[in-house]
Short mmCIF file of C-alpha atoms in Angstrom, two decimals:
data_model
loop_
_atom_site.label_atom_id
_atom_site.label_comp_id
_atom_site.label_asym_id
_atom_site.label_seq_id
_atom_site.Cartn_x
_atom_site.Cartn_y
_atom_site.Cartn_z
CA ASP X 1 55.38 9.83 39.66
CA PRO X 2 52.82 8.61 42.03
CA LEU X 3 49.80 10.32 39.78
CA PHE X 4 51.99 8.86 36.52
CA ASP X 5 51.86 5.29 37.97
CA GLU X 6 47.97 5.79 39.12
CA TRP X 7 46.94 7.07 35.98
CA ILE X 8 49.05 3.96 34.16
CA GLU X 9 47.54 1.66 36.46
CA ASP X 10 43.72 2.84 35.73
CA PHE X 11 44.72 2.80 31.86
CA ILE X 12 45.65 -1.00 32.07
CA LYS X 13 41.85 -1.85 34.42
CA LYS X 14 40.23 -0.11 31.60
CA GLN X 15 42.31 -1.87 28.81
CA ARG X 16 41.61 -5.29 30.55
CA GLU X 17 37.64 -4.56 31.55
CA LYS X 18 37.07 -3.34 27.31
CA ARG X 19 38.92 -6.82 26.56
CA ARG X 20 36.77 -8.40 28.98
CA LYS X 21 33.53 -7.37 27.69
CA LEU X 22 35.00 -7.94 23.91
CA ALA X 23 35.35 -11.53 24.83
CA VAL X 24 31.88 -11.34 26.08
CA SER X 25 30.12 -9.87 23.25
CA ALA X 26 32.33 -12.42 21.02
CA ALA X 27 31.25 -15.48 22.87
CA VAL X 28 27.56 -14.31 22.80
CA ILE X 29 27.51 -14.02 19.02
CA GLY X 30 29.34 -17.07 18.84
CA ILE X 31 26.63 -19.05 20.71
CA PHE X 32 23.96 -17.01 18.48
CA HIS X 33 25.55 -18.29 15.72
CA TYR X 34 26.17 -21.95 16.45
CA GLU X 35 23.05 -22.29 17.73
CA THR X 36 21.28 -20.42 14.68
CA TYR X 37 23.31 -22.06 11.38
CA TRP X 38 25.20 -25.00 13.11
CA ASN X 39 22.98 -26.41 15.87
CA LYS X 40 20.20 -27.91 13.46
CA SER X 41 17.46 -30.04 14.79
CA GLU X 42 17.44 -33.26 13.24
CA TYR X 43 15.30 -33.43 10.24
CA ARG X 44 12.04 -35.10 10.53
CA GLU X 45 11.21 -38.20 9.00
CA VAL X 46 8.44 -37.40 6.86
CA SER X 47 5.78 -40.06 6.15
CA ILE X 48 3.65 -37.46 3.86
CA SER X 49 5.06 -33.98 2.48
CA GLY X 50 2.58 -31.00 3.20
CA HIS X 51 2.44 -31.27 -1.11
CA GLN X 52 1.05 -34.74 -0.87
CA TRP X 53 -1.14 -34.29 2.15
CA VAL X 54 -2.98 -31.36 0.15
CA THR X 55 -3.13 -33.29 -2.81
CA LYS X 56 -4.42 -36.43 -1.05
CA ARG X 57 -7.34 -34.17 0.70
CA LEU X 58 -8.10 -32.60 -2.85
CA GLY X 59 -9.02 -36.27 -4.29
CA ILE X 60 -11.52 -36.77 -1.23
CA PRO X 61 -14.45 -35.19 -1.63
CA LYS X 62 -15.44 -34.57 1.63
CA SER X 63 -12.11 -34.56 3.37
CA CYS X 64 -11.62 -31.43 0.72
CA TYR X 65 -14.54 -29.60 1.41
CA ASN X 66 -13.29 -30.08 5.24
CA ASN X 67 -10.38 -29.21 5.31
CA PHE X 68 -10.17 -26.26 2.70
CA ARG X 69 -13.95 -25.38 2.82
CA MET X 70 -14.70 -25.99 -0.96
CA TYR X 71 -14.66 -28.78 -3.04
CA ARG X 72 -11.92 -29.83 -5.51
CA ASN X 73 -13.14 -27.70 -8.56
CA ILE X 74 -13.43 -24.53 -7.19
CA PHE X 75 -10.21 -25.16 -5.19
CA ASP X 76 -8.30 -25.49 -9.09
CA HIS X 77 -10.44 -22.76 -10.39
CA LEU X 78 -9.17 -20.52 -7.62
CA HIS X 79 -5.77 -21.88 -7.69
CA ASN X 80 -5.65 -21.45 -11.56
CA VAL X 81 -7.23 -17.45 -10.96
CA LEU X 82 -4.63 -16.78 -8.20
CA VAL X 83 -1.30 -17.98 -10.39
CA GLU X 84 -2.62 -16.65 -13.56
CA SER X 85 -3.94 -13.12 -12.58
CA TYR X 86 -2.60 -12.17 -8.92
CA GLY X 87 0.94 -13.50 -8.40
CA LEU X 88 0.87 -16.39 -6.36
CA LYS X 89 3.51 -18.47 -7.51
CA SER X 90 5.56 -21.79 -6.68
CA THR X 91 8.84 -21.73 -5.03
CA LYS X 92 11.75 -24.47 -4.52
CA LYS X 93 10.55 -24.48 -0.97
CA MET X 94 6.43 -24.88 -2.00
CA SER X 95 4.50 -25.24 -4.77
CA SER X 96 1.37 -23.13 -5.09
CA VAL X 97 -1.05 -26.07 -4.42
CA GLU X 98 0.52 -26.26 -1.41
CA ALA X 99 0.63 -22.91 -0.40
CA LEU X 100 -3.13 -22.34 -0.88
CA GLY X 101 -4.09 -25.53 0.66
CA MET X 102 -2.04 -24.46 3.82
CA PHE X 103 -3.72 -21.32 4.18
CA LEU X 104 -7.26 -22.32 3.67
CA TRP X 105 -6.49 -24.93 6.39
CA MET X 106 -5.21 -22.63 8.27
CA CYS X 107 -8.18 -20.18 8.06
CA GLY X 108 -11.06 -22.56 7.70
CA CYS X 109 -10.32 -25.41 10.42
CA PRO X 110 -8.64 -22.95 11.88
CA GLN X 111 -4.98 -23.71 12.42
CA SER X 112 -1.68 -22.43 14.05
CA MET X 113 1.52 -21.37 12.12
CA ARG X 114 3.21 -24.06 15.16
CA GLN X 115 0.31 -26.71 14.00
CA ALA X 116 1.14 -25.82 10.38
CA GLU X 117 4.89 -26.12 11.28
CA ASP X 118 4.01 -29.63 12.23
CA ARG X 119 1.49 -30.59 9.71
CA PHE X 120 3.56 -29.40 6.46
CA TYR X 121 7.34 -30.43 7.54
CA ARG X 122 8.13 -26.67 7.18
CA SER X 123 9.95 -24.04 9.25
CA LYS X 124 7.67 -21.31 11.03
CA GLU X 125 9.85 -18.61 8.92
CA THR X 126 8.48 -20.26 5.67
CA ILE X 127 4.91 -20.92 6.91
CA ASN X 128 4.77 -17.30 7.79
CA ARG X 129 6.22 -16.23 4.48
CA LYS X 130 3.81 -18.12 2.46
CA PHE X 131 0.82 -17.53 4.28
CA GLU X 132 1.54 -13.52 3.44
CA LYS X 133 2.37 -14.62 -0.27
CA VAL X 134 -1.27 -16.19 -0.27
CA LEU X 135 -2.73 -13.50 1.58
CA ASP X 136 -1.48 -10.53 -0.48
CA SER X 137 -2.78 -12.70 -3.75
CA ILE X 138 -6.08 -12.87 -2.24
CA ASN X 139 -6.48 -9.46 -1.20
CA ARG X 140 -5.61 -8.68 -5.04
CA LEU X 141 -8.10 -10.55 -5.96
CA ALA X 142 -10.45 -8.72 -3.53
CA VAL X 143 -10.39 -5.69 -5.07
CA ASP X 144 -12.08 -7.38 -8.18
CA ILE X 145 -14.61 -9.27 -6.37
CA ILE X 146 -15.86 -7.80 -3.65
CA ARG X 147 -18.23 -5.20 -5.55
CA PRO X 148 -21.50 -5.55 -7.55
CA LYS X 149 -21.78 -7.30 -10.26
CA ASP X 150 -23.76 -4.16 -12.01
CA PRO X 151 -22.76 -1.17 -10.67
CA GLU X 152 -25.89 0.43 -12.26
CA PHE X 153 -28.29 -2.11 -10.68
CA ARG X 154 -30.34 -2.22 -13.70
CA THR X 155 -31.85 -5.72 -12.68
CA VAL X 156 -34.49 -6.77 -10.21
CA HIS X 157 -33.57 -10.02 -7.86
CA PRO X 158 -35.74 -12.75 -8.27
CA ARG X 159 -36.34 -12.62 -4.42
CA PHE X 160 -38.40 -9.83 -5.23
CA LYS X 161 -40.83 -11.29 -8.10
CA SER X 162 -43.26 -12.66 -5.28
CA ALA X 163 -46.07 -10.77 -4.38
CA ARG X 164 -45.39 -10.01 -0.86
CA PHE X 165 -42.54 -8.14 -2.00
CA SER X 166 -43.19 -6.80 -5.50
CA PRO X 167 -43.54 -3.79 -6.13
CA TYR X 168 -42.90 -2.48 -3.07
CA PHE X 169 -39.09 -3.69 -2.63
CA ASP X 170 -38.28 -3.74 -6.28
CA ASN X 171 -35.58 -0.99 -5.95
CA CYS X 172 -33.89 -2.46 -3.06
CA ILE X 173 -29.97 -3.39 -3.82
CA GLY X 174 -28.73 -4.91 -0.87
CA ALA X 175 -28.40 -4.86 3.00
CA ILE X 176 -25.74 -2.89 5.16
CA ASP X 177 -24.55 -3.86 8.61
CA GLY X 178 -21.70 -4.54 10.49
CA THR X 179 -20.34 -7.51 12.27
CA HIS X 180 -17.81 -7.71 15.30
CA VAL X 181 -14.94 -10.24 14.82
CA GLN X 182 -12.40 -11.06 17.69
CA VAL X 183 -8.96 -9.73 17.66
CA ILE X 184 -5.93 -9.66 20.06
CA VAL X 185 -4.33 -6.23 20.46
CA PRO X 186 -1.64 -4.76 22.60
CA ALA X 187 -2.87 -4.14 26.17
CA SER X 188 -2.18 -0.56 25.72
CA GLN X 189 -4.91 -0.69 22.91
CA VAL X 190 -7.36 -2.99 25.09
CA ILE X 191 -9.91 -0.34 26.00
CA GLN X 192 -10.54 1.06 22.43
CA TYR X 193 -11.12 -2.47 21.02
CA MET X 194 -13.22 -3.35 23.90
CA ASP X 195 -17.20 -4.02 22.53
CA ARG X 196 -20.22 -3.76 24.63
CA LYS X 197 -19.74 -7.62 25.37
CA GLY X 198 -16.00 -6.83 27.00
CA ILE X 199 -14.07 -8.31 24.19
CA THR X 200 -11.60 -7.03 22.12
CA THR X 201 -12.80 -6.97 18.35
CA GLN X 202 -12.58 -5.22 14.99
CA ASN X 203 -15.83 -3.61 13.92
CA VAL X 204 -16.19 -4.39 10.04
CA LEU X 205 -18.71 -2.65 7.69
CA ALA X 206 -20.03 -4.54 5.28
CA ILE X 207 -22.74 -4.58 2.07
CA CYS X 208 -24.26 -7.78 0.68
CA ASP X 209 -26.57 -8.39 -2.34
CA PHE X 210 -29.25 -10.79 -2.23
CA ASP X 211 -27.28 -13.36 -3.55
CA MET X 212 -25.19 -13.21 -0.37
CA ARG X 213 -21.95 -11.74 -2.07
CA PHE X 214 -20.29 -9.12 -0.44
CA THR X 215 -20.44 -5.67 -2.58
CA PHE X 216 -18.19 -3.63 -0.03
CA VAL X 217 -16.17 -3.93 2.88
CA VAL X 218 -14.17 -2.04 5.20
CA ALA X 219 -12.45 -3.48 8.01
CA GLY X 220 -9.77 -2.25 11.06
CA TRP X 221 -12.29 0.01 12.96
CA LEU X 222 -12.03 -0.10 16.86
CA GLY X 223 -14.67 -2.31 18.49
CA SER X 224 -15.94 0.38 20.41
CA VAL X 225 -16.97 2.33 17.58
CA HIS X 226 -20.60 2.60 16.56
CA ASP X 227 -21.97 1.50 13.24
CA MET X 228 -23.20 4.92 12.47
CA ARG X 229 -19.33 6.16 12.93
CA VAL X 230 -17.78 3.66 10.38
CA PHE X 231 -20.87 4.14 7.80
CA SER X 232 -20.13 7.87 7.84
CA ASP X 233 -16.20 7.41 7.47
CA ALA X 234 -16.76 5.00 4.53
CA ILE X 235 -18.66 7.12 2.69
CA GLN X 236 -16.88 10.34 2.91
CA LYS X 237 -13.07 8.02 2.85
CA TYR X 238 -13.92 5.77 0.24
CA GLY X 239 -16.51 7.84 -1.62
CA ASP X 240 -15.41 6.59 -5.12
CA LYS X 241 -15.49 3.14 -4.44
CA PHE X 242 -18.54 3.07 -2.13
CA PRO X 243 -21.83 1.20 -4.11
CA HIS X 244 -23.98 4.32 -4.12
CA PRO X 245 -27.43 3.31 -5.13
CA PRO X 246 -28.44 5.02 -8.38
CA GLN X 247 -31.60 7.04 -7.70
CA GLY X 248 -34.81 5.51 -6.80
CA LYS X 249 -32.56 2.70 -5.43
CA PHE X 250 -32.08 1.92 -1.63
CA TYR X 251 -30.39 -0.43 0.56
CA LEU X 252 -32.14 -1.89 3.65
CA VAL X 253 -30.08 -0.40 6.97
CA ASP X 254 -31.26 -1.13 11.06
CA SER X 255 -32.88 0.75 13.29
CA GLY X 256 -28.83 2.26 14.20
CA TYR X 257 -29.19 4.25 10.98
CA PRO X 258 -31.34 7.05 10.65
CA ASN X 259 -33.91 6.61 7.67
CA ARG X 260 -32.82 8.55 4.82
CA SER X 261 -32.68 9.18 1.24
CA ASP X 262 -31.40 5.69 0.06
CA TYR X 263 -31.43 3.77 2.87
CA LEU X 264 -34.40 2.36 4.74
CA THR X 265 -34.97 1.49 7.95
CA PRO X 266 -37.75 -0.51 10.17
CA TYR X 267 -40.17 1.56 12.16
CA ARG X 268 -38.79 2.11 15.94
CA GLY X 269 -40.48 1.50 18.99
CA THR X 270 -42.42 -1.51 16.92
CA LYS X 271 -41.55 -5.05 17.13
CA TYR X 272 -38.94 -6.31 14.73
CA HIS X 273 -38.33 -10.14 13.75
CA LEU X 274 -42.18 -11.00 14.73
CA PRO X 275 -43.30 -14.29 13.14
CA HIS X 276 -46.94 -13.16 13.69
CA PRO X 277 -46.84 -9.69 13.00
CA ARG X 278 -50.47 -7.16 13.50
CA GLY X 279 -50.78 -3.76 12.10
CA LYS X 280 -49.17 -2.34 9.35
CA LYS X 281 -46.00 -0.90 11.13
CA GLU X 282 -45.73 -4.77 12.32
CA ILE X 283 -46.25 -6.42 9.19
CA PHE X 284 -43.87 -3.86 7.51
CA ASN X 285 -40.82 -4.32 9.92
CA TYR X 286 -41.52 -8.46 9.60
CA ASN X 287 -41.20 -7.92 5.83
CA HIS X 288 -38.05 -5.80 6.17
CA SER X 289 -36.43 -8.13 8.30
CA SER X 290 -37.03 -10.64 6.12
CA LEU X 291 -35.47 -9.25 3.49
CA ARG X 292 -32.69 -7.21 5.60
CA ASN X 293 -31.68 -10.57 7.40
CA VAL X 294 -29.61 -11.53 4.32
CA ILE X 295 -26.88 -9.49 5.83
CA GLU X 296 -26.70 -11.54 9.01
CA ARG X 297 -26.66 -15.01 6.97
CA SER X 298 -24.09 -13.44 4.96
CA PHE X 299 -22.00 -12.85 8.05
CA GLY X 300 -23.13 -16.39 9.72
CA VAL X 301 -21.75 -18.38 6.45
CA LEU X 302 -18.62 -16.37 6.69
CA LYS X 303 -17.44 -17.22 10.21
CA THR X 304 -18.97 -20.65 9.92
CA LYS X 305 -16.71 -21.32 7.12
CA TRP X 306 -13.76 -19.46 8.17
CA ARG X 307 -13.26 -20.21 12.05
CA ILE X 308 -10.39 -18.25 12.00
CA LEU X 309 -12.88 -15.14 12.36
CA LYS X 310 -13.83 -16.22 15.41
CA GLY X 311 -10.50 -15.41 17.12
CA LEU X 312 -8.03 -14.32 15.06
CA PRO X 313 -4.57 -14.61 16.33
CA SER X 314 -2.21 -11.97 17.45
CA TYR X 315 -0.72 -10.83 14.15
CA PRO X 316 -0.03 -7.03 13.59
CA MET X 317 -3.42 -5.20 12.93
CA PRO X 318 -3.22 -4.69 9.32
CA LYS X 319 -2.40 -8.22 8.79
CA GLN X 320 -5.83 -9.13 11.04
CA SER X 321 -7.77 -6.71 8.95
CA LYS X 322 -6.48 -8.26 5.33
CA ILE X 323 -7.42 -12.07 6.84
CA ILE X 324 -11.03 -10.70 7.27
CA THR X 325 -11.12 -9.20 3.87
CA ALA X 326 -9.47 -12.14 2.34
CA CYS X 327 -12.34 -14.32 3.68
CA MET X 328 -14.87 -12.38 2.32
CA ALA X 329 -13.08 -12.27 -1.04
CA LEU X 330 -12.88 -16.43 -0.67
CA ASN X 331 -16.70 -16.52 -0.07
CA ASN X 332 -17.77 -14.40 -2.91
CA PHE X 333 -15.27 -16.57 -5.16
CA ILE X 334 -17.63 -19.91 -3.64
CA ARG X 335 -20.79 -17.74 -4.47
CA GLU X 336 -20.21 -17.14 -7.88
CA HIS X 337 -18.61 -20.42 -8.93
CA ALA X 338 -19.69 -23.29 -6.88
CA MET X 339 -22.45 -25.53 -8.06
CA GLU X 340 -22.17 -26.77 -4.43
CA ASP X 341 -21.57 -25.49 -1.49
CA ASP X 342 -22.75 -27.25 2.20
CA GLU X 343 -23.49 -23.37 3.78
CA PHE X 344 -25.08 -21.92 0.90
CA ASP X 345 -27.28 -24.68 -0.10
CA LYS X 346 -28.73 -24.52 3.33
CA CYS X 347 -29.37 -20.50 3.03
CA ASP X 348 -31.11 -21.58 -0.22
CA ASP X 349 -33.23 -24.26 0.84
CA ASP X 350 -34.51 -21.77 4.09
CA GLU X 351 -34.39 -17.89 3.61
CA ILE X 352 -35.14 -18.03 7.29
CA TYR X 353 -32.05 -20.28 8.25
CA ASP X 354 -29.09 -18.51 10.23
CA PRO X 355 -25.90 -20.74 10.34
CA GLN X 356 -25.14 -18.34 13.23
CA ASN X 357 -28.37 -18.35 15.63
CA ASP X 358 -26.72 -16.77 18.52
CA GLY X 359 -26.94 -13.39 17.60
CA GLY X 360 -23.28 -12.94 17.28
CA ALA X 361 -23.26 -12.71 13.23
CA SER X 362 -24.61 -9.07 13.31
CA THR X 363 -24.03 -6.11 15.61
CA SER X 364 -27.68 -5.33 15.12
CA ARG X 365 -29.56 -7.02 17.61
CA ALA X 366 -26.36 -6.32 19.85
CA ARG X 367 -27.19 -2.39 19.94
CA ALA X 368 -30.85 -2.54 19.70
CA ASN X 369 -31.14 0.28 22.50
CA THR X 370 -28.11 2.12 21.86
CA SER X 371 -28.97 3.22 18.41
CA ARG X 372 -27.92 6.93 17.48
CA HIS X 373 -30.56 8.11 15.37
CA GLY X 374 -29.36 11.03 12.93
CA GLU X 375 -31.69 13.52 11.07
CA GLU X 376 -34.05 11.40 8.86
CA ASP X 377 -35.23 12.30 5.47
CA ARG X 378 -39.41 13.18 5.15
CA THR X 379 -39.37 11.68 1.53
CA MET X 380 -38.09 8.34 3.15
CA ASN X 381 -40.13 8.27 5.86
CA ALA X 382 -43.50 8.55 3.13
CA PHE X 383 -41.69 5.96 1.28
CA ARG X 384 -41.61 3.74 4.19
CA ASP X 385 -45.23 4.94 4.74
CA TRP X 386 -46.83 3.87 1.66
CA ILE X 387 -44.72 0.61 1.91
CA ALA X 388 -46.61 -0.06 5.18
CA ASP X 389 -49.98 1.25 3.77
#
């Protein structure tokens, strides 16, 4: 039967094609398996292991600070705290000391995954996994360390004991501002993350006290979003964690925020940062800026010390936000426990010293002409007038 013969011939062709595809698939799988599991590169001759390199750097004070952004005593204390309380562990592949040293080196210097792979003689997979482990442990530390030392704010900071500030600012408990951290985003999200300078960034809201400790942080917002929106959302979303001022206390904010209860702004339309002010409004603004610059200097130290924040690698967005929070937690840890630190010492010696004098530490100057004034509080306006008088 011609039809039957044609069907048989077609069936045979299909079976041959099927076997050919199976053979090709098997060959691809075989090549992949060979390249992945059998055709390993020759082991590199290690002149000094990653653990030995970290240990050697720790033994040289200047080298320790340059590579890990802190001195040996702080490194050891941080390591012990992370191991004892926040889940950092040693494994067969890498000790906890080496993992912490690698993380600090990558965030501080900064260094890429490939550079870490070459420096520590580890696979990229191991480097990435250990980086994640340390990052997670420091973010757990952040929950406990990025907060006010005293939620009731019962003491007056020594900064306000001078006649220049007391009693007018005795109830001031900190400063609030935002900073932009450059990030890499997918092409589809470039417009949303683009800030006023045309750079893709995250807008990070932070509060700091007058010891240059961060007491609250929200990372992850689009760079195109105004600080006031980030601030309003933070109060609504994290209301139970936001360090609200007790009655009678207040934060210093810039002119991008409305002058309302608990948040004191400078006079708008009046010169700010003037070294030789004239008139009560300029004098008020000058003293306001002298105190509020603590947040700008805190951002400056943060980005000077942890240079990965000058341009985060192309990690997923949640991971980039976790790195920002981790760096702030490390700053707080250093500030609380260090007897000596180069960046913080410069700020302590000179109250107007700004580690980042290019205006990039804070968003306040960049948005001087784009403030969004909300409804202001008459009582707070009267309080500002009283200080100015």
